[in-house]
Amino acid sequence: MTTLSGMPLLHRKIDLCFRHFDTDDNGFIDREDLLTLGSQLLSKFGEPVTSPKGTALMDGMTRFWDALVAAADQDGDERLTRDEYRDCMTGAFVESPEGFDTSFRPLAEAVCALLDTDGDGEVDEREFEAWQEVFRTAPENRADAFRKLDADGNGRLTVDELLAAVRQYYLSPDADAAGNWLYGTVA
């Protein structure tokens, strides 16, 4: 497995996502963190919780949380440490791609649908950067991430391209994979 800064690449990427999900920065992820993140996304895009996109996103967050707890909450405290989260993402989703497809892909699809504000199947750089802001991607990395993922340079990402980048981010050990830039540099 390729390493950056002495840590396996997949672990670095998973740890970065842990920071995204730990919205209150208390060192744990719990159900409230995921619902807070979902609410922040909906607010950023002006989407009501009760709209079809809002419902899909919040349902996706809930299903993802339930899958995380079932796979990783070793001590039954309804919150995940960084190690529990890393073990879960690696064991239940990375090493078992069907787990990714059943538990994580619906959430990724809901996020992508939310980003696609006009329903044309594409996400522009402004929409992408708004998502990245909510996920607390470093501001200096947002534009670079978009350009790395925009392989054809047309200034838009299709929802399918974005979903492929999400999958590549979580599943690929290749240090040169474009999907590694989903949330900026992991170096």
XYZ file of N, CA and C in Angstrom:
561
model
N 0.852 -1.167 0.000
C 0.000 0.000 0.000
C 0.899 1.232 0.000
N 0.620 2.205 -0.840
C 1.406 3.425 -0.941
C 1.285 4.238 0.335
N 2.398 4.868 0.738
C 2.355 5.674 1.951
C 2.692 7.125 1.652
N 2.139 8.011 2.453
C 2.472 9.422 2.469
C 2.742 9.768 3.915
N 3.840 10.446 4.155
C 4.193 10.844 5.519
C 4.215 9.651 6.470
N 4.647 8.479 5.984
C 4.791 7.322 6.840
C 3.500 6.595 7.177
N 2.353 7.060 6.730
C 1.068 6.429 7.035
C 0.469 5.915 5.732
N -0.133 4.749 5.745
C -0.760 4.267 4.514
C -1.740 5.309 3.946
N -1.705 5.457 2.634
C -2.535 6.444 1.953
C -4.015 6.306 2.314
N -4.533 5.093 2.297
C -5.954 4.919 2.611
C -6.265 5.398 4.024
N -5.365 5.177 4.956
C -5.588 5.650 6.328
C -5.576 7.172 6.373
N -4.686 7.797 5.632
C -4.639 9.272 5.599
C -5.955 9.824 5.053
N -6.467 9.206 3.997
C -7.719 9.682 3.405
C -8.884 9.475 4.373
N -8.931 8.341 5.018
C -10.009 8.049 5.973
C -9.925 9.006 7.162
N -8.718 9.278 7.639
C -8.560 10.210 8.754
C -9.018 11.612 8.379
N -8.755 12.010 7.151
C -9.221 13.323 6.686
C -10.749 13.381 6.732
N -11.402 12.317 6.315
C -12.863 12.279 6.348
C -13.395 12.234 7.766
N -12.667 11.616 8.668
C -13.074 11.636 10.072
C -13.213 13.086 10.536
N -12.252 13.922 10.162
C -12.314 15.335 10.548
C -13.520 16.027 9.923
N -13.907 15.630 8.720
C -15.105 16.207 8.096
C -16.355 15.866 8.900
N -16.432 14.606 9.311
C -17.631 14.135 10.001
C -17.704 14.565 11.462
N -16.571 14.811 12.085
C -16.547 15.230 13.491
C -16.846 16.732 13.565
N -18.089 17.080 13.345
C -18.467 18.498 13.202
C -18.277 19.316 14.457
N -18.296 18.684 15.622
C -18.096 19.448 16.861
C -16.658 19.341 17.372
N -15.792 18.705 16.592
C -14.361 18.604 16.909
C -14.072 18.047 18.306
N -14.883 17.088 18.745
C -14.657 16.517 20.079
C -13.857 15.214 20.035
N -13.405 14.819 18.831
C -12.608 13.607 18.715
C -13.414 12.338 18.524
N -14.728 12.473 18.398
C -15.626 11.341 18.174
C -16.608 11.708 17.076
N -17.103 10.701 16.394
C -18.220 10.892 15.471
C -19.428 10.228 16.106
N -20.535 10.950 16.149
C -21.779 10.364 16.614
C -22.892 10.730 15.635
N -24.052 10.212 15.892
C -25.202 10.437 15.008
C -25.447 11.930 14.794
N -25.331 12.717 15.856
C -25.562 14.161 15.766
C -24.577 14.833 14.816
N -23.333 14.359 14.789
C -22.348 14.919 13.861
C -22.812 14.746 12.419
N -23.274 13.551 12.087
C -23.707 13.317 10.713
C -24.951 14.121 10.372
N -25.883 14.208 11.303
C -27.087 15.000 11.040
C -26.751 16.488 10.952
N -25.791 16.939 11.742
C -25.343 18.333 11.663
C -24.713 18.608 10.308
N -23.860 17.704 9.855
C -23.228 17.872 8.554
C -24.286 17.915 7.453
N -25.263 17.028 7.524
C -26.356 17.046 6.550
C -27.120 18.354 6.575
N -27.417 18.842 7.751
C -28.133 20.124 7.886
C -27.308 21.276 7.333
N -26.005 21.249 7.571
C -25.136 22.299 7.041
C -25.120 22.290 5.514
N -25.071 21.102 4.944
C -25.114 20.995 3.480
C -26.428 21.537 2.929
N -27.526 21.119 3.543
C -28.830 21.591 3.078
C -28.929 23.102 3.187
N -28.462 23.653 4.270
C -28.496 25.098 4.464
C -27.647 25.811 3.421
N -26.459 25.296 3.156
C -25.545 25.906 2.185
C -26.180 25.971 0.807
N -26.978 24.971 0.471
C -27.596 24.911 -0.849
C -29.052 25.392 -0.842
N -29.516 25.905 0.306
C -30.870 26.441 0.387
C -31.947 25.397 0.163
N -31.650 24.177 0.548
C -32.582 23.061 0.310
C -33.290 22.707 1.614
N -34.615 22.701 1.617
C -35.346 22.315 2.835
C -35.165 20.832 3.165
N -35.173 20.528 4.442
C -35.058 19.150 4.911
C -36.192 18.290 4.359
N -37.347 18.896 4.156
C -38.526 18.141 3.719
C -38.619 17.966 2.204
N -37.709 18.579 1.439
C -37.724 18.404 -0.015
C -37.233 16.994 -0.351
N -37.467 16.534 -1.568
C -36.945 15.213 -1.944
C -35.430 15.107 -1.766
N -34.680 16.137 -2.169
C -33.228 16.110 -1.995
C -32.858 16.140 -0.514
N -33.563 16.933 0.266
C -33.300 17.025 1.701
C -33.571 15.710 2.405
N -34.685 15.105 2.070
C -35.036 13.817 2.667
C -34.026 12.743 2.285
N -33.627 12.720 1.004
C -32.646 11.724 0.550
C -31.314 11.905 1.268
N -30.886 13.157 1.440
C -29.620 13.395 2.111
C -29.674 12.966 3.574
N -30.698 13.382 4.281
C -30.781 13.049 5.701
C -31.001 11.550 5.912
N -31.783 10.909 5.031
C -31.922 9.448 5.096
C -30.583 8.769 4.829
N -29.829 9.293 3.857
C -28.511 8.746 3.561
C -27.569 8.876 4.744
N -27.619 10.030 5.420
C -26.782 10.231 6.603
C -27.169 9.231 7.701
N -28.463 9.046 7.907
C -28.941 8.123 8.939
C -28.549 6.688 8.614
N -28.759 6.267 7.365
C -28.386 4.900 6.977
C -26.880 4.677 7.100
N -26.100 5.686 6.696
C -24.658 5.569 6.803
C -24.247 5.457 8.270
N -24.857 6.273 9.132
C -24.542 6.197 10.556
C -24.883 4.818 11.106
N -26.059 4.309 10.780
C -26.465 2.992 11.270
C -25.479 1.909 10.834
N -24.999 2.000 9.578
C -24.022 1.026 9.088
C -22.692 1.175 9.825
N -22.283 2.414 10.081
C -21.038 2.641 10.815
C -21.109 2.039 12.210
N -22.184 2.346 12.929
C -22.328 1.848 14.299
C -22.364 0.326 14.309
N -23.110 -0.268 13.398
C -23.206 -1.724 13.354
C -21.843 -2.365 13.088
N -21.023 -1.720 12.263
C -19.740 -2.306 11.892
C -18.596 -1.944 12.829
N -18.721 -0.817 13.558
C -17.521 -0.313 14.227
C -17.640 0.037 15.694
N -18.817 0.213 16.209
C -18.942 0.686 17.593
C -18.634 -0.459 18.547
N -17.348 -0.667 18.780
C -16.883 -1.820 19.552
C -17.308 -1.782 21.013
N -17.447 -0.602 21.585
C -17.784 -0.518 23.011
C -19.249 -0.155 23.258
N -20.047 -0.016 22.195
C -21.480 0.226 22.338
C -21.856 1.589 22.886
N -20.967 2.583 22.770
C -21.258 3.902 23.331
C -21.929 4.864 22.344
N -22.282 4.370 21.152
C -22.973 5.167 20.137
C -22.139 6.340 19.631
N -20.833 6.198 19.680
C -19.930 7.169 19.091
C -18.669 6.434 18.662
N -18.004 6.981 17.655
C -16.841 6.308 17.088
C -15.586 7.138 17.301
N -14.543 6.473 17.781
C -13.233 7.094 17.853
C -12.628 7.085 16.454
N -11.533 7.793 16.284
C -10.833 7.780 14.991
C -10.428 6.351 14.623
N -9.943 5.583 15.605
C -9.530 4.204 15.316
C -10.717 3.332 14.929
N -11.836 3.463 15.633
C -13.033 2.686 15.279
C -13.490 3.054 13.868
N -13.484 4.347 13.555
C -13.907 4.803 12.232
C -12.970 4.259 11.157
N -11.675 4.354 11.390
C -10.707 3.868 10.409
C -10.875 2.361 10.203
N -10.985 1.613 11.302
C -11.169 0.163 11.190
C -12.439 -0.169 10.422
N -13.489 0.581 10.706
C -14.765 0.342 10.035
C -14.669 0.642 8.544
N -14.168 1.819 8.216
C -14.084 2.193 6.808
C -13.186 1.233 6.052
N -12.096 0.816 6.681
C -11.187 -0.115 6.022
C -11.813 -1.501 5.898
N -12.345 -2.024 6.988
C -12.875 -3.381 6.979
C -14.224 -3.532 6.310
N -15.146 -2.642 6.613
C -16.514 -2.803 6.116
C -16.740 -2.202 4.739
N -15.941 -1.200 4.379
C -16.209 -0.516 3.109
C -15.059 -0.633 2.115
N -13.818 -0.478 2.556
C -12.684 -0.528 1.634
C -12.386 -1.958 1.217
N -12.248 -2.850 2.193
C -11.925 -4.240 1.873
C -13.141 -5.029 1.418
N -14.293 -4.444 1.534
C -15.534 -5.079 1.114
C -16.322 -4.085 0.259
N -15.961 -3.965 -1.031
C -16.605 -2.966 -1.881
C -18.130 -3.052 -1.923
N -18.692 -4.247 -1.685
C -20.157 -4.332 -1.655
C -20.706 -3.557 -0.460
N -19.966 -3.489 0.629
C -20.355 -2.666 1.777
C -20.363 -1.191 1.407
N -19.386 -0.783 0.613
C -19.341 0.594 0.119
C -20.599 0.878 -0.705
N -20.923 -0.025 -1.619
C -22.063 0.184 -2.512
C -23.397 0.217 -1.774
N -23.556 -0.602 -0.752
C -24.847 -0.645 -0.057
C -24.992 0.431 1.008
N -23.897 0.828 1.654
C -24.002 1.766 2.768
C -23.514 3.172 2.461
N -22.489 3.305 1.640
C -21.904 4.616 1.409
C -22.380 5.243 0.112
N -22.567 4.448 -0.919
C -22.970 4.999 -2.222
C -24.293 5.766 -2.153
N -25.325 5.282 -1.442
C -26.565 6.073 -1.390
C -26.353 7.470 -0.805
N -25.479 7.584 0.180
C -25.170 8.897 0.742
C -24.434 9.743 -0.292
N -23.455 9.165 -0.969
C -22.717 9.896 -2.000
C -23.658 10.355 -3.114
N -24.597 9.505 -3.510
C -25.568 9.880 -4.542
C -26.449 11.043 -4.075
N -26.853 11.015 -2.811
C -27.687 12.094 -2.273
C -26.924 13.409 -2.225
N -25.645 13.349 -1.847
C -24.811 14.560 -1.833
C -24.669 15.105 -3.252
N -24.385 14.235 -4.207
C -24.217 14.670 -5.596
C -25.509 15.270 -6.153
N -26.632 14.683 -5.821
C -27.916 15.237 -6.273
C -28.129 16.628 -5.688
N -27.730 16.820 -4.449
C -27.848 18.129 -3.810
C -26.950 19.150 -4.500
N -25.731 18.743 -4.842
C -24.791 19.645 -5.502
C -25.270 20.049 -6.886
N -25.961 19.162 -7.551
C -26.478 19.415 -8.902
C -27.747 20.259 -8.779
N -27.579 21.547 -8.511
C -28.709 22.417 -8.169
C -29.716 22.594 -9.295
N -29.269 22.490 -10.545
C -30.214 22.684 -11.645
C -30.669 21.382 -12.293
N -30.218 20.254 -11.753
C -30.691 18.958 -12.236
C -30.179 18.556 -13.603
N -29.075 19.166 -14.065
C -28.571 18.839 -15.392
C -27.570 17.688 -15.398
N -27.356 17.079 -14.208
C -26.433 15.960 -14.124
C -24.984 16.386 -13.980
N -24.760 17.694 -13.767
C -23.404 18.202 -13.647
C -23.265 19.118 -12.440
N -22.041 19.220 -11.960
C -21.705 20.068 -10.820
C -20.636 21.043 -11.295
N -20.901 22.338 -11.109
C -19.891 23.314 -11.515
C -18.941 23.598 -10.355
N -17.927 24.393 -10.622
C -16.900 24.641 -9.606
C -17.468 25.358 -8.386
N -18.400 26.269 -8.575
C -19.005 26.971 -7.441
C -19.750 25.997 -6.538
N -20.528 25.091 -7.128
C -21.260 24.087 -6.345
C -20.293 23.151 -5.623
N -19.258 22.733 -6.332
C -18.250 21.851 -5.745
C -17.567 22.526 -4.561
N -17.173 23.778 -4.736
C -16.477 24.493 -3.666
C -17.387 24.756 -2.470
N -18.677 24.952 -2.701
C -19.616 25.119 -1.578
C -19.670 23.842 -0.750
N -19.706 22.703 -1.408
C -19.667 21.408 -0.717
C -18.377 21.279 0.080
N -17.258 21.611 -0.564
C -15.966 21.509 0.086
C -15.862 22.435 1.305
N -16.494 23.577 1.230
C -16.502 24.497 2.375
C -17.194 23.862 3.578
N -18.348 23.252 3.344
C -19.073 22.590 4.431
C -18.251 21.442 5.001
N -17.534 20.730 4.151
C -16.707 19.614 4.594
C -15.361 20.063 5.147
N -15.174 21.344 5.234
C -13.983 21.967 5.824
C -12.695 21.605 5.107
N -12.792 21.453 3.783
C -11.587 21.283 2.975
C -10.848 22.609 2.998
N -9.546 22.569 3.121
C -8.748 23.791 3.160
C -9.064 24.661 1.945
N -9.339 25.936 2.162
C -9.707 26.823 1.047
C -8.713 26.790 -0.111
N -7.433 26.702 0.196
C -6.418 26.703 -0.859
C -6.428 25.411 -1.678
N -7.132 24.380 -1.224
C -7.190 23.105 -1.946
C -8.447 22.924 -2.785
N -9.460 23.736 -2.572
C -10.762 23.510 -3.231
C -10.677 23.626 -4.750
N -10.089 24.691 -5.242
C -10.001 24.877 -6.695
C -9.098 23.812 -7.319
N -7.986 23.498 -6.642
C -7.093 22.449 -7.149
C -7.823 21.112 -7.223
N -8.599 20.802 -6.197
C -9.350 19.543 -6.194
C -10.292 19.487 -7.392
N -11.014 20.573 -7.633
C -11.937 20.598 -8.762
C -11.190 20.367 -10.071
N -10.079 21.073 -10.273
C -9.322 20.943 -11.524
C -8.771 19.526 -11.703
N -8.310 18.913 -10.623
C -7.783 17.542 -10.727
C -8.884 16.560 -11.115
N -10.088 16.784 -10.603
C -11.194 15.870 -10.898
C -11.823 16.143 -12.261
N -11.686 17.366 -12.756
C -12.245 17.758 -14.046
C -11.281 17.345 -15.157
N -11.242 16.046 -15.418
C -10.253 15.473 -16.331
C -10.329 16.054 -17.735
N -11.530 16.364 -18.217
C -11.637 16.883 -19.587
C -11.540 18.409 -19.639
N -11.427 19.055 -18.482
C -11.218 20.497 -18.432
C -12.388 21.343 -18.895
N -13.607 20.795 -18.850
C -14.765 21.545 -19.340
C -15.418 22.416 -18.272
N -14.848 22.430 -17.066
C -15.386 23.278 -16.005
C -16.598 22.701 -15.300
N -16.884 21.430 -15.538
C -18.032 20.784 -14.908
C -17.675 19.331 -14.618
N -18.246 18.825 -13.543
C -18.104 17.405 -13.223
C -19.470 16.768 -13.368
N -19.537 15.659 -14.080
C -20.817 14.966 -14.116
C -21.012 14.304 -12.760
N -22.246 14.053 -12.418
C -22.529 13.346 -11.172
C -21.847 11.987 -11.197
N -21.829 11.326 -12.345
C -21.156 10.032 -12.456
C -19.652 10.169 -12.215
N -19.028 11.238 -12.737
C -17.606 11.466 -12.487
C -17.346 11.694 -11.002
N -18.223 12.450 -10.379
C -18.060 12.741 -8.958
C -18.247 11.479 -8.115
N -19.232 10.673 -8.464
C -19.415 9.403 -7.755
C -18.213 8.480 -7.950
N -17.651 8.469 -9.153
C -16.453 7.666 -9.407
C -15.284 8.179 -8.566
N -15.173 9.497 -8.411
C -14.101 10.077 -7.591
C -14.285 9.694 -6.125
N -15.524 9.699 -5.642
C -15.793 9.300 -4.259
C -15.373 7.848 -4.066
N -15.763 7.007 -4.985
C -15.414 5.589 -4.889
C -13.893 5.412 -4.919
N -13.241 6.121 -5.834
C -11.793 6.023 -5.952
C -11.112 6.537 -4.680
N -11.625 7.616 -4.123
C -11.055 8.179 -2.901
C -11.045 7.142 -1.782
N -12.146 6.458 -1.612
C -12.263 5.512 -0.503
C -11.674 4.139 -0.794
N -11.572 3.761 -2.047
C -11.175 2.388 -2.345
C -9.801 2.230 -2.994
N -9.262 3.280 -3.597
C -8.028 3.126 -4.354
C -6.786 3.369 -3.503
N -5.837 2.421 -3.522
C -4.559 2.635 -2.842
C -3.537 3.344 -3.739
N -3.920 3.681 -4.977
C -3.034 4.322 -5.946
C -2.814 5.788 -5.582
N -1.587 6.158 -5.261
C -1.264 7.536 -4.861
C -1.513 8.539 -5.983
N -1.528 8.074 -7.237
C -1.707 8.986 -8.364
C -3.155 9.090 -8.838
N -4.066 8.425 -8.187
C -5.472 8.447 -8.613
C -6.047 9.854 -8.454
N -6.734 10.321 -9.471
C -7.339 11.663 -9.425
C -8.320 11.791 -8.266
N -9.036 10.724 -7.948
C -10.016 10.760 -6.864
C -9.416 11.101 -5.517
N -8.102 10.919 -5.354
C -7.446 11.285 -4.101
C -7.567 12.776 -3.810
N -7.852 13.561 -4.823
C -7.969 15.009 -4.661
C -9.374 15.439 -4.262
N -10.253 14.509 -4.016
C -11.640 14.853 -3.715
C -11.765 15.929 -2.646
N -10.941 15.864 -1.611
C -10.979 16.847 -0.533
C -9.667 17.608 -0.417
N -8.978 17.797 -1.526
C -7.691 18.466 -1.517
C -6.576 17.464 -1.326
N -5.423 17.970 -1.080
C -4.247 17.110 -0.950
C -4.298 16.283 0.334
N -3.834 15.051 0.253
C -3.741 14.187 1.434
C -2.279 13.976 1.814
N -1.395 14.718 1.192
C 0.043 14.598 1.466
C 0.383 15.165 2.824
